[in-house]
Amino acid sequence: MATKRQLKKAIKRTCGYLAGECIISQQFIPGIDKEKLDNAIFEVADLQYDTVRAVSFSFDKTPKSFNSALEYNKARRAYFKKAYKNITDKFNEGIDKVVSIMNTALPASKNAE
């Protein structure tokens, strides 16, 4: 599992690339719907903010809540694994939504390609 710092950097990098694709498409694809791409950029910004903010969380139990350190570590790992899976699933859904907006912004002649 990646560290929080690495995960945040990956999220920011992915969102930056996606926003860059929107900006480049606005400039170089004739007939593209620029308003839809503006909305896609805003969606990317919201997605990045929400996801990076969600990465920082902590396990809500202490070792004293368990019978042994082994049980605590097992429960803690399971908690973080489930939480990170939830974060990545929501992030991927957001990326899919932005890509869908980008596809609808393309002119009809480019959609067939």
Coordinates of C-alpha atoms in Angstrom, one line a residue:
M1 CA 0.0 0.0 0.0
A2 CA 1.3 3.4 -0.8
T3 CA 2.0 6.1 1.7
K4 CA -0.5 8.9 2.1
R5 CA 2.1 11.3 0.5
Q6 CA 2.6 9.1 -2.5
L7 CA -1.2 8.6 -2.9
K8 CA -1.9 12.4 -2.8
K9 CA 0.8 13.0 -5.4
A10 CA -0.6 10.4 -7.7
I11 CA -4.1 11.9 -7.3
K12 CA -2.8 15.4 -8.1
R13 CA -0.8 14.2 -11.0
T14 CA -3.7 12.2 -12.5
C15 CA -6.1 15.2 -12.1
G16 CA -3.5 17.5 -13.6
Y17 CA -3.0 15.3 -16.6
L18 CA -6.8 15.1 -17.1
A19 CA -7.3 18.9 -16.8
G20 CA -4.4 19.4 -19.2
E21 CA -6.1 17.1 -21.7
C22 CA -9.2 19.2 -21.5
I23 CA -7.3 22.5 -22.0
I24 CA -5.3 21.1 -24.9
S25 CA -8.5 19.8 -26.5
Q26 CA -10.2 23.2 -26.1
Q27 CA -7.3 24.8 -28.1
F28 CA -6.7 22.2 -30.8
I29 CA -9.9 20.4 -31.6
P30 CA -12.1 22.5 -33.9
G31 CA -15.8 22.4 -33.1
I32 CA -15.4 21.1 -29.6
D33 CA -17.9 22.3 -26.9
K34 CA -15.7 24.5 -24.8
E35 CA -18.3 25.0 -22.0
K36 CA -18.5 21.2 -21.4
L37 CA -14.8 21.1 -21.1
D38 CA -14.8 24.0 -18.7
N39 CA -17.3 22.0 -16.6
A40 CA -15.0 18.9 -16.9
I41 CA -12.1 20.9 -15.6
F42 CA -14.2 22.1 -12.6
E43 CA -15.2 18.5 -12.0
V44 CA -11.6 17.5 -12.0
A45 CA -10.7 20.2 -9.5
D46 CA -13.6 19.1 -7.2
L47 CA -12.6 15.5 -7.6
Q48 CA -9.0 16.3 -6.7
Y49 CA -9.9 18.4 -3.6
D50 CA -12.4 15.8 -2.3
T51 CA -10.1 12.8 -2.8
V52 CA -7.0 14.4 -1.4
R53 CA -9.0 15.5 1.6
A54 CA -10.4 12.0 2.1
V55 CA -6.9 10.4 2.1
S56 CA -6.1 11.7 5.6
F57 CA -7.9 9.7 8.2
S58 CA -7.0 7.5 11.2
F59 CA -8.0 4.3 12.8
D60 CA -10.5 5.1 15.5
K61 CA -9.5 2.3 17.9
T62 CA -6.5 1.9 20.2
P63 CA -4.5 -1.2 21.0
K64 CA -6.2 -1.4 24.4
S65 CA -9.5 -2.1 22.6
F66 CA -8.1 -5.5 21.5
N67 CA -6.9 -8.6 23.4
S68 CA -3.5 -8.6 21.6
A69 CA -1.3 -6.5 19.4
L70 CA -1.8 -9.1 16.6
E71 CA -5.6 -8.5 16.7
Y72 CA -5.1 -4.8 16.7
N73 CA -2.7 -4.8 13.7
K74 CA -5.0 -7.2 11.8
A75 CA -8.1 -5.0 12.4
R76 CA -6.1 -1.8 11.6
R77 CA -4.8 -3.2 8.3
A78 CA -8.3 -4.4 7.3
Y79 CA -9.7 -0.9 8.2
F80 CA -7.2 0.9 6.1
K81 CA -7.5 -1.5 3.2
K82 CA -11.2 -1.1 3.1
A83 CA -11.0 2.7 3.4
Y84 CA -8.4 3.0 0.6
K85 CA -10.4 0.8 -1.6
N86 CA -13.4 3.0 -1.0
I87 CA -11.4 6.1 -1.9
T88 CA -10.0 4.6 -5.1
D89 CA -13.4 3.4 -6.2
K90 CA -14.9 6.9 -5.7
F91 CA -11.9 8.4 -7.5
N92 CA -12.3 6.0 -10.4
E93 CA -16.0 6.8 -10.6
G94 CA -15.1 10.5 -10.7
I95 CA -12.6 10.0 -13.5
D96 CA -15.1 8.0 -15.5
K97 CA -17.6 10.9 -15.1
V98 CA -15.1 13.4 -16.4
V99 CA -14.1 11.2 -19.3
S100 CA -17.7 10.9 -20.2
I101 CA -18.1 14.7 -20.1
M102 CA -15.1 15.0 -22.3
N103 CA -16.5 12.5 -24.8
T104 CA -19.8 14.4 -25.1
A105 CA -17.9 17.6 -25.8
L106 CA -16.4 16.2 -29.0
P107 CA -18.0 17.1 -32.3
A108 CA -19.9 14.4 -34.0
S109 CA -17.2 13.9 -36.7
K110 CA -14.6 13.1 -34.0
N111 CA -16.9 10.7 -32.0
A112 CA -16.9 8.2 -34.8
E113 CA -13.1 7.9 -34.8

